[in-house]
Tab-separated table of C-alpha atoms and ligand atoms in Angstrom:
chain	number	residue	atom	x	y	z
A	67	UNK	CA	0.000	0.000	0.000
A	68	UNK	CA	1.816	3.178	-1.189
A	69	UNK	CA	-0.781	5.381	0.450
A	70	UNK	CA	-4.467	5.089	1.307
A	71	UNK	CA	-6.581	8.220	1.285
A	72	UNK	CA	-10.134	9.135	0.357
A	73	UNK	CA	-9.599	11.239	-2.760
A	74	UNK	CA	-6.393	12.709	-4.173
A	75	UNK	CA	-8.419	15.433	-5.873
A	76	UNK	CA	-9.046	17.058	-2.524
A	77	UNK	CA	-5.355	18.064	-2.440
A	78	UNK	CA	-5.899	21.644	-3.616
A	79	UNK	CA	-8.296	22.492	-0.802
A	80	UNK	CA	-6.084	20.638	1.694
A	81	UNK	CA	-3.087	22.679	0.582
A	82	UNK	CA	-4.967	25.962	1.017
A	83	UNK	CA	-5.964	24.994	4.543
A	84	UNK	CA	-2.447	23.773	5.453
A	85	UNK	CA	-1.086	27.168	4.420
A	86	UNK	CA	-3.765	28.942	6.454
A	87	UNK	CA	-2.748	26.969	9.567
A	88	UNK	CA	0.930	27.674	8.889
A	89	UNK	CA	0.319	31.403	9.341
A	90	UNK	CA	-0.521	30.717	12.987
A	91	UNK	CA	2.480	28.456	13.582
A	92	UNK	CA	5.461	30.827	13.756
A	93	UNK	CA	7.502	28.680	16.132
A	94	UNK	CA	7.218	25.594	13.974
A	95	UNK	CA	7.984	27.732	10.933
A	96	UNK	CA	11.220	28.975	12.525
A	97	UNK	CA	12.187	25.386	13.342
A	98	UNK	CA	11.372	24.361	9.779
A	99	UNK	CA	13.763	26.986	8.407
A	100	UNK	CA	16.512	25.751	10.709
A	101	UNK	CA	15.801	22.117	9.808
A	102	UNK	CA	15.939	22.924	6.089
A	103	UNK	CA	19.508	24.159	6.501
A	104	UNK	CA	20.822	21.762	9.122
A	105	UNK	CA	19.052	18.498	8.165
A	106	UNK	CA	19.147	17.076	11.716
A	107	UNK	CA	16.916	14.116	10.729
A	108	UNK	CA	18.771	13.239	7.540
A	109	UNK	CA	17.905	9.727	6.389
A	110	UNK	CA	15.821	8.897	9.465
A	111	UNK	CA	12.632	6.942	8.816
A	112	UNK	CA	9.842	8.423	10.931
A	113	UNK	CA	6.530	6.604	11.390
A	114	UNK	CA	3.905	9.036	12.650
A	115	UNK	CA	0.470	8.154	13.997
A	116	UNK	CA	-1.277	11.467	14.666
A	117	UNK	CA	-4.590	13.161	13.965
A	118	UNK	CA	-4.353	14.053	10.278
A	119	UNK	CA	-5.083	17.783	10.457
A	120	UNK	CA	-3.688	20.952	8.912
A	121	UNK	CA	-1.478	21.409	11.980
A	122	UNK	CA	-0.098	17.887	11.771
A	123	UNK	CA	0.609	18.499	8.089
A	124	UNK	CA	2.853	21.402	9.038
A	125	UNK	CA	4.704	19.179	11.477
A	126	UNK	CA	5.175	16.466	8.847
A	127	UNK	CA	6.485	19.054	6.355
A	128	UNK	CA	8.933	20.284	9.002
A	129	UNK	CA	10.247	16.773	9.676
A	130	UNK	CA	10.699	16.215	5.968
A	131	UNK	CA	12.518	19.554	5.664
A	132	UNK	CA	14.861	18.205	8.340
A	133	UNK	CA	15.781	15.301	6.075
A	134	UNK	CA	13.436	12.626	7.457
A	135	UNK	CA	11.611	10.054	5.397
A	136	UNK	CA	8.095	10.454	6.816
A	137	UNK	CA	5.008	8.206	6.714
A	138	UNK	CA	1.760	9.161	8.433
A	139	UNK	CA	-1.357	7.313	9.590
A	140	UNK	CA	-4.347	8.480	11.632
A	141	UNK	CA	-4.411	8.104	15.413
A	142	UNK	CA	-8.210	8.033	15.465
A	143	UNK	CA	-10.726	6.706	12.922
A	144	UNK	CA	-12.815	9.901	12.935
A	145	UNK	CA	-10.241	12.693	13.168
A	146	UNK	CA	-8.804	12.690	9.640
A	147	UNK	CA	-9.220	15.699	7.375
A	148	UNK	CA	-9.355	13.969	3.982
A	149	UNK	CA	-8.223	17.028	2.042
A	150	UNK	CA	-5.111	17.269	4.209
A	151	UNK	CA	-4.319	13.577	3.680
A	152	UNK	CA	-4.587	14.210	-0.073
A	153	UNK	CA	-2.340	17.292	-0.015
A	154	UNK	CA	0.334	15.565	2.057
A	155	UNK	CA	0.394	12.629	-0.306
A	156	UNK	CA	0.177	14.557	-3.567
A	157	UNK	CA	1.953	17.856	-2.903
A	158	UNK	CA	4.487	16.942	-0.241
A	159	UNK	CA	5.476	13.374	-1.040
A	160	UNK	CA	4.435	12.226	2.434
A	161	UNK	CA	2.557	8.936	2.040
A	162	UNK	CA	-0.525	9.081	4.234
A	163	UNK	CA	-2.790	6.252	5.345
A	164	UNK	CA	-5.973	7.775	6.714
A	165	UNK	CA	-9.619	8.083	5.730
A	166	UNK	CA	-12.177	9.849	7.890
A	167	UNK	CA	-14.709	7.316	9.165
A	168	UNK	CA	-12.493	4.275	8.558
A	169	UNK	CA	-13.533	1.192	10.490
A	170	UNK	CA	-11.322	-0.478	13.062
A	171	UNK	CA	-9.933	-2.989	10.569
A	172	UNK	CA	-8.875	-0.257	8.137
A	173	UNK	CA	-7.551	1.837	11.024
A	174	UNK	CA	-5.202	-0.987	12.028
A	175	UNK	CA	-4.282	-1.762	8.401
A	176	UNK	CA	-3.061	1.860	8.207
A	177	UNK	CA	-0.931	1.489	11.330
A	178	UNK	CA	0.501	-1.705	9.862
A	179	UNK	CA	1.270	0.033	6.568
A	180	UNK	CA	3.364	2.583	8.471
A	181	UNK	CA	5.108	-0.081	10.549
A	182	UNK	CA	5.924	-2.032	7.410
A	183	UNK	CA	8.091	0.904	6.292
A	184	UNK	CA	10.319	0.011	9.279
A	185	UNK	CA	10.361	3.329	11.159
A	186	UNK	CA	13.401	4.211	13.256
A	187	UNK	CA	11.538	6.918	15.151
A	188	UNK	CA	7.872	6.655	16.143
A	189	UNK	CA	5.719	9.718	16.717
A	190	UNK	CA	2.508	8.593	18.362
A	191	UNK	CA	-0.712	10.042	19.775
A	192	UNK	CA	-2.360	7.581	22.139
A	193	UNK	CA	0.310	4.836	21.830
A	194	UNK	CA	-1.616	2.571	19.428
A	195	UNK	CA	1.340	2.507	16.999
A	196	UNK	CA	3.782	1.703	19.801
A	197	UNK	CA	1.414	-0.978	21.148
A	198	UNK	CA	1.199	-2.667	17.758
A	199	UNK	CA	4.959	-2.405	17.248
A	200	UNK	CA	5.519	-4.167	20.584
A	201	UNK	CA	3.060	-6.967	19.756
A	202	UNK	CA	2.872	-7.901	16.052
A	203	UNK	CA	6.099	-6.157	14.945
A	204	UNK	CA	8.395	-6.997	17.850
A	205	UNK	CA	11.013	-8.254	15.413
A	206	UNK	CA	11.504	-4.633	14.264
A	207	UNK	CA	12.192	-3.223	17.727
A	208	UNK	CA	15.975	-3.416	17.253
A	209	UNK	CA	15.795	-0.935	14.406
A	210	UNK	CA	13.894	1.683	16.408
A	211	UNK	CA	16.073	4.312	18.069
A	212	UNK	CA	13.371	6.260	19.890
A	213	UNK	CA	9.973	7.849	19.835
A	214	UNK	CA	7.741	10.644	21.031
A	215	UNK	CA	4.217	10.533	22.469
A	216	UNK	CA	1.780	13.416	22.187
A	217	UNK	CA	-0.985	12.832	24.694
A	218	UNK	CA	-1.861	12.147	28.351
A	219	UNK	CA	-3.470	8.772	27.609
A	220	UNK	CA	-0.493	7.614	25.554
A	221	UNK	CA	1.979	8.607	28.245
A	222	UNK	CA	-0.026	6.628	30.838
A	223	UNK	CA	0.104	3.543	28.604
A	224	UNK	CA	3.840	3.937	27.964
A	225	UNK	CA	4.597	4.337	31.672
A	226	UNK	CA	2.666	1.102	32.291
A	227	UNK	CA	4.833	-0.585	29.616
A	228	UNK	CA	7.987	0.770	31.250
A	229	UNK	CA	6.823	-0.492	34.658
A	230	UNK	CA	6.183	-3.958	33.227
A	231	UNK	CA	9.682	-3.934	31.678
A	232	UNK	CA	8.399	-4.323	28.121
A	233	UNK	CA	9.136	-0.890	26.623
A	234	UNK	CA	11.664	-1.528	23.873
A	235	UNK	CA	13.157	1.938	23.294
A	236	UNK	CA	13.230	5.468	24.778
A	237	UNK	CA	10.190	7.660	24.280
A	238	UNK	CA	9.805	11.355	25.066
A	239	UNK	CA	6.521	12.347	26.716
A	240	UNK	CA	5.640	15.492	24.784
A	241	UNK	CA	2.451	15.857	26.814
A	242	UNK	CA	4.434	16.484	29.985
A	243	UNK	CA	6.206	19.577	28.623
A	244	UNK	CA	4.776	22.719	30.241
A	245	UNK	CA	4.504	24.348	26.826
A	246	UNK	CA	2.297	21.425	25.783
A	247	UNK	CA	-0.212	20.569	28.497
A	248	UNK	CA	-0.608	24.063	29.988
A	249	UNK	CA	-1.735	25.401	26.622
A	250	UNK	CA	-2.805	22.609	24.259
A	251	UNK	CA	-4.711	20.625	26.883
A	252	UNK	CA	-6.228	23.648	28.583
A	253	UNK	CA	-6.871	26.283	25.919
A	254	UNK	CA	-6.829	23.944	22.915
A	255	UNK	CA	-9.205	21.346	24.331
A	256	UNK	CA	-11.216	24.079	26.046
A	257	UNK	CA	-12.034	25.822	22.795
A	258	UNK	CA	-12.103	22.926	20.326
A	259	UNK	CA	-14.411	20.790	22.469
A	260	UNK	CA	-17.078	23.463	22.599
A	261	UNK	CA	-16.458	24.108	18.893
A	262	UNK	CA	-17.157	20.421	18.159
A	263	UNK	CA	-20.334	20.347	20.256
A	264	UNK	CA	-21.616	23.541	18.678
A	265	UNK	CA	-20.841	22.459	15.107
A	266	UNK	CA	-22.524	19.094	15.721
A	267	UNK	CA	-25.644	20.416	17.454
A	268	UNK	CA	-25.828	24.223	17.173
A	269	UNK	CA	-26.964	24.312	20.825
A	270	UNK	CA	-26.833	27.479	22.875
A	271	UNK	CA	-24.563	27.098	25.896
A	272	UNK	CA	-25.958	30.111	27.752
A	273	UNK	CA	-28.366	28.917	30.412
A	274	UNK	CA	-27.553	25.230	29.992
A	275	UNK	CA	-26.173	22.997	32.713
A	276	UNK	CA	-22.900	21.502	31.517
A	277	UNK	CA	-21.316	18.574	33.352
A	278	UNK	CA	-17.559	18.232	32.869
A	279	UNK	CA	-16.175	14.865	33.977
A	280	UNK	CA	-12.520	15.191	34.972
A	281	UNK	CA	-10.661	18.290	36.114
A	282	UNK	CA	-7.219	17.675	34.655
A	283	UNK	CA	-5.729	20.249	32.284
A	284	UNK	CA	-8.327	19.425	29.605
A	285	UNK	CA	-11.287	19.456	31.988
A	286	UNK	CA	-10.179	22.785	33.449
A	287	UNK	CA	-10.095	24.296	29.982
A	288	UNK	CA	-13.508	22.980	29.016
A	289	UNK	CA	-15.153	23.979	32.324
A	290	UNK	CA	-13.760	27.490	32.110
A	291	UNK	CA	-14.906	27.944	28.503
A	292	UNK	CA	-18.366	26.489	29.192
A	293	UNK	CA	-18.785	28.962	32.035
A	294	UNK	CA	-17.541	31.727	29.758
A	295	UNK	CA	-20.373	30.894	27.366
A	296	UNK	CA	-22.891	31.334	30.156
A	297	UNK	CA	-23.438	27.714	31.151
A	298	UNK	CA	-23.999	26.640	34.730
A	299	UNK	CA	-21.070	24.257	35.040
A	300	UNK	CA	-20.714	21.194	37.265
A	301	UNK	CA	-17.484	19.205	37.628
A	302	UNK	CA	-17.167	15.550	38.611
A	303	UNK	CA	-13.847	14.240	39.969
A	304	UNK	CA	-12.349	11.312	41.866
A	305	UNK	CA	-9.224	13.169	43.059
A	306	UNK	CA	-9.776	15.328	46.189
A	307	UNK	CA	-7.124	17.891	45.223
A	308	UNK	CA	-8.567	18.423	41.768
A	309	UNK	CA	-12.077	18.453	43.226
A	310	UNK	CA	-11.008	21.136	45.683
A	311	UNK	CA	-9.410	23.141	42.916
A	312	UNK	CA	-12.640	22.962	40.916
A	313	UNK	CA	-14.634	24.186	43.928
A	314	UNK	CA	-12.272	27.097	44.505
A	315	UNK	CA	-12.378	27.898	40.801
A	316	UNK	CA	-16.089	28.404	41.393
A	317	UNK	CA	-17.635	25.173	40.099
A	318	UNK	CA	-20.061	22.819	41.813
A	319	UNK	CA	-18.537	19.389	42.426
A	320	UNK	CA	-20.710	16.319	42.856
A	321	UNK	CA	-20.835	12.615	41.945
A	322	UNK	CA	-21.949	11.797	38.417
A	323	UNK	CA	-25.021	9.982	39.673
A	324	UNK	CA	-26.304	13.292	41.061
A	325	UNK	CA	-25.022	15.430	38.157
A	326	UNK	CA	-26.715	13.040	35.716
A	327	UNK	CA	-30.149	14.295	36.825
A	328	UNK	CA	-29.186	17.948	36.306
A	329	UNK	CA	-27.066	18.108	33.172
A	330	UNK	CA	-28.099	19.194	29.690
A	331	UNK	CA	-24.672	18.571	28.153
A	332	UNK	CA	-22.135	16.029	29.463
A	333	UNK	CA	-18.475	16.067	28.420
A	334	UNK	CA	-16.014	13.368	29.525
A	335	UNK	CA	-12.275	14.078	29.751
A	336	UNK	CA	-10.999	11.630	32.337
A	337	UNK	CA	-8.849	9.075	30.473
A	338	UNK	CA	-10.861	6.350	32.218
A	339	UNK	CA	-13.628	4.040	31.034
A	340	UNK	CA	-17.380	4.022	31.648
A	341	UNK	CA	-17.480	7.385	33.356
A	342	UNK	CA	-21.053	7.691	32.068
A	343	UNK	CA	-22.895	4.374	32.363
A	344	UNK	CA	-26.233	2.668	32.892
A	345	UNK	CA	-27.041	4.116	36.326
A	346	UNK	CA	-26.559	7.595	34.811
A	347	UNK	CA	-28.595	7.006	31.642
A	348	UNK	CA	-31.487	5.864	33.797
A	349	UNK	CA	-31.845	9.305	35.422
A	350	UNK	CA	-30.828	11.716	32.643
A	351	UNK	CA	-33.235	14.352	31.358
A	352	UNK	CA	-34.999	14.025	28.038
A	353	UNK	CA	-32.788	15.616	25.373
A	354	UNK	CA	-29.497	15.235	27.250
A	355	UNK	CA	-26.407	15.503	25.058
A	356	UNK	CA	-23.409	13.321	25.884
A	357	UNK	CA	-19.973	13.472	24.313
A	358	UNK	CA	-16.344	12.691	24.931
A	359	UNK	CA	-13.157	14.677	24.508
A	360	UNK	CA	-10.787	12.133	26.082
A	361	UNK	CA	-8.520	10.113	23.800
A	362	UNK	CA	-10.442	6.824	23.584
A	363	UNK	CA	-14.116	6.102	22.981
A	364	UNK	CA	-14.469	4.153	26.225
A	365	UNK	CA	-15.390	6.969	28.601
A	366	UNK	CA	-19.064	6.668	27.687
A	367	UNK	CA	-20.407	3.126	28.089
A	368	UNK	CA	-22.011	2.900	24.644
A	369	UNK	CA	-22.902	-0.820	24.782
A	370	UNK	CA	-24.950	-0.122	27.945
A	371	UNK	CA	-26.685	2.790	26.210
A	372	UNK	CA	-27.484	0.562	23.247
A	373	UNK	CA	-28.948	-2.063	25.554
A	374	UNK	CA	-31.262	0.450	27.206
A	375	UNK	CA	-32.418	1.951	23.914
A	376	UNK	CA	-35.624	0.911	22.170
A	377	UNK	CA	-34.544	2.763	19.015
A	378	UNK	CA	-31.467	4.521	17.678
A	379	UNK	CA	-31.470	7.021	14.856
A	380	UNK	CA	-29.122	9.596	13.443
A	381	UNK	CA	-30.841	12.961	13.754
A	382	UNK	CA	-27.972	15.121	12.472
A	383	UNK	CA	-24.428	14.448	11.300
A	384	UNK	CA	-22.535	13.270	14.407
A	385	UNK	CA	-25.720	13.159	16.515
A	386	UNK	CA	-27.320	9.784	17.324
A	387	UNK	CA	-30.577	9.788	19.255
A	388	UNK	CA	-31.065	6.884	21.664
A	389	UNK	CA	-34.698	6.537	22.745
A	390	UNK	CA	-35.330	5.006	26.167
A	391	UNK	CA	-38.335	2.842	27.057
A	392	UNK	CA	-39.966	5.733	28.921
A	393	UNK	CA	-39.649	8.004	25.877
A	394	UNK	CA	-36.616	10.017	27.028
A	395	UNK	CA	-34.054	10.757	24.299
A	396	UNK	CA	-30.303	10.791	24.916
A	397	UNK	CA	-28.089	12.240	22.198
A	398	UNK	CA	-24.653	10.727	21.721
A	399	UNK	CA	-22.216	12.823	19.686
A	400	UNK	CA	-19.576	11.439	17.290
A	401	UNK	CA	-20.001	7.833	18.489
A	402	UNK	CA	-18.269	8.787	21.732
A	403	UNK	CA	-15.030	9.627	19.915
A	404	UNK	CA	-13.074	12.853	20.348
A	405	UNK	CA	-15.783	15.433	19.650
A	406	UNK	CA	-13.299	18.221	18.955
A	407	UNK	CA	-11.582	16.335	16.143
A	408	UNK	CA	-14.591	14.452	14.791
A	409	UNK	CA	-17.076	17.313	14.507
A	410	UNK	CA	-14.643	20.254	14.425
A	411	UNK	CA	-10.998	20.634	13.373
A	412	UNK	CA	-9.182	19.892	16.632
A	413	UNK	CA	-7.183	22.536	18.442
A	414	UNK	CA	-6.401	25.761	16.618
A	415	UNK	CA	-3.015	26.056	14.932
A	416	UNK	CA	-1.720	28.698	17.314
A	417	UNK	CA	-1.698	26.266	20.234
A	418	UNK	CA	-0.591	23.217	18.203
A	419	UNK	CA	2.375	25.409	17.217
A	420	UNK	CA	3.873	24.821	20.667
A	421	UNK	CA	2.972	21.127	20.927
A	422	UNK	CA	4.451	20.400	17.535
A	423	UNK	CA	7.525	22.564	18.118
A	424	UNK	CA	8.156	20.243	21.070
A	425	UNK	CA	7.617	17.253	18.782
A	426	UNK	CA	10.055	18.491	16.124
A	427	UNK	CA	12.772	19.473	18.601
A	428	UNK	CA	12.339	16.233	20.554
A	429	UNK	CA	12.687	14.186	17.356
A	430	UNK	CA	15.947	16.030	16.683
A	431	UNK	CA	17.053	15.367	20.275
A	432	UNK	CA	16.234	11.672	19.876
A	433	UNK	CA	18.200	11.464	16.625
A	434	UNK	CA	21.222	13.014	18.367
A	435	UNK	CA	21.074	11.457	21.803
A	436	UNK	CA	19.434	8.050	21.468
A	437	UNK	CA	22.620	6.142	22.156
A	438	UNK	CA	22.811	7.569	25.660
A	439	UNK	CA	19.160	6.839	26.502
A	440	UNK	CA	17.571	3.733	28.049
A	441	UNK	CA	14.225	2.196	27.093
A	442	UNK	CA	12.274	4.520	29.370
A	443	UNK	CA	9.759	7.334	29.214
A	444	UNK	CA	11.625	10.662	29.293
A	445	UNK	CA	10.511	14.230	29.910
A	446	UNK	CA	11.026	16.766	27.160
A	447	UNK	CA	14.427	18.332	27.952
A	448	UNK	CA	13.939	21.576	29.908
A	449	UNK	CA	15.947	23.567	27.321
A	450	UNK	CA	13.434	22.601	24.628
A	451	UNK	CA	10.441	23.567	26.768
A	452	UNK	CA	12.066	26.916	27.581
A	453	UNK	CA	13.048	27.593	23.993
A	454	UNK	CA	9.487	26.950	22.817
A	455	UNK	CA	8.038	29.388	25.360
A	456	UNK	CA	10.612	32.040	24.419
A	457	UNK	CA	9.998	31.698	20.693
A	458	UNK	CA	6.219	31.751	21.178
A	459	UNK	CA	6.306	34.885	23.327
A	460	UNK	CA	8.556	36.603	20.808
A	461	UNK	CA	6.233	35.646	17.955
A	462	UNK	CA	3.372	37.265	19.885
A	463	UNK	CA	5.413	40.447	20.224
A	464	UNK	CA	5.541	40.120	23.993
A	465	UNK	CA	8.759	40.756	25.882
A	466	UNK	CA	9.889	39.940	29.396
A	467	UNK	CA	11.679	41.937	32.028
A	468	UNK	CA	15.208	40.935	32.993
A	469	UNK	CA	16.621	40.701	36.502
A	470	UNK	CA	18.929	43.517	37.581
A	471	UNK	CA	22.325	42.388	39.025
A	472	UNK	CA	21.010	43.448	42.448
A	473	UNK	CA	17.922	41.216	42.038
A	474	UNK	CA	19.972	38.268	40.828
A	475	UNK	CA	22.150	38.534	43.911
A	476	UNK	CA	19.135	38.853	46.221
A	477	UNK	CA	17.588	35.660	44.873
A	478	UNK	CA	20.610	33.555	45.809
A	479	UNK	CA	21.314	35.189	49.173
A	480	UNK	CA	19.992	34.479	52.676
A	481	UNK	CA	21.408	37.408	54.673
A	482	UNK	CA	18.740	39.992	53.881
A	483	UNK	CA	15.521	39.628	55.847
A	484	UNK	CA	13.009	41.793	57.734
B	36	ADE	N1	-5.001	17.137	18.790
B	36	ADE	C1	-5.905	18.049	19.118
B	36	ADE	N2	-6.034	18.974	18.154
B	36	ADE	C2	-5.188	18.625	17.158
B	36	ADE	C3	-4.878	19.189	15.909
B	36	ADE	N3	-5.449	20.301	15.473
B	36	ADE	N4	-3.959	18.554	15.160
B	36	ADE	C4	-3.388	17.422	15.617
B	36	ADE	N5	-3.625	16.858	16.782
B	36	ADE	C5	-4.519	17.460	17.570
């Protein structure tokens, strides 16, 4: 399979949109210019499994500018932008294996197609590619020098692999960089999740009760944006510290079984499974909307919802209506998959700029340093994180103060007091 996309003729529109996103990615653009001259990834085969979006396209183009031989597949069956897949394949010589709406079998055949090109560096989002490499393609592990992982869920899976002693090569946890999760997870997920819900349903948030499950960086972003749109916002949590933070941020915190009776719109972002399940469906209001913005489609127990339903029908694109025996209707968005990428376009380019700058610089770091690294999960080097924040601030025309010599001295002294 040389590539597998929906329609190569979509390339022109994909190209226009890739260029539009590029305008909002100044940090990645600066890295691309450097890569073009220095070729830090020369000859390296990179296998990427990411959401195929305009922002990802700019990352792939940057890696190629750095000398890498890049192949790309989708990290989610519903997140692909088909025009972008066409443009990457046709205009940039980056073979792409991704079709929006692909079934699970095709999804895995795309991951396999990338693995069959024998990548030396993996770039993953959710760790499906790494999981498959460690099961069906174990014989290729010796050729892999390192990898990067984009998201919270993927990092959790990789740390579990490291703990079990099965991780075969070093992987950098991009998600754990401050310039990633503090911005992408919070402001990116915050905005794109509401964007996805609105595009799918056209509901008004003002006056609604929104239930946000999980108050990690993503949940915080979504709760704050839902409130900003005028929604009464409830948070559910299992961690007392995060629950306390949500309360002091001004949200109501309660168990899902209680929130289920009150909510109009439910959004899961926990990284766990069956956060919304049978006991909750039984008490939800007629017309409730449920959706997920966590990585996998397990947060909402869909089989249980199906079992309770007397009928299921699609009432709008990305909106399935499940009718209960008592006549109540529950609306599931995007089959419980990432609503922001399925019904909207994922995070805006300006925030992906930082996440993908971390990706590009970490791939360069891996190419340079892999021989000194063990098969473990590593943080993004602090210098990279700092460089990304500096470049981003500069691109926004914002400048910092600098310490005076007197202040520098004060900060490392103990003699001065009251
Ligand atoms: N994850 C969330 N938003 C994304 C985007 N726009 N591109 C790639 N991955 C993403």
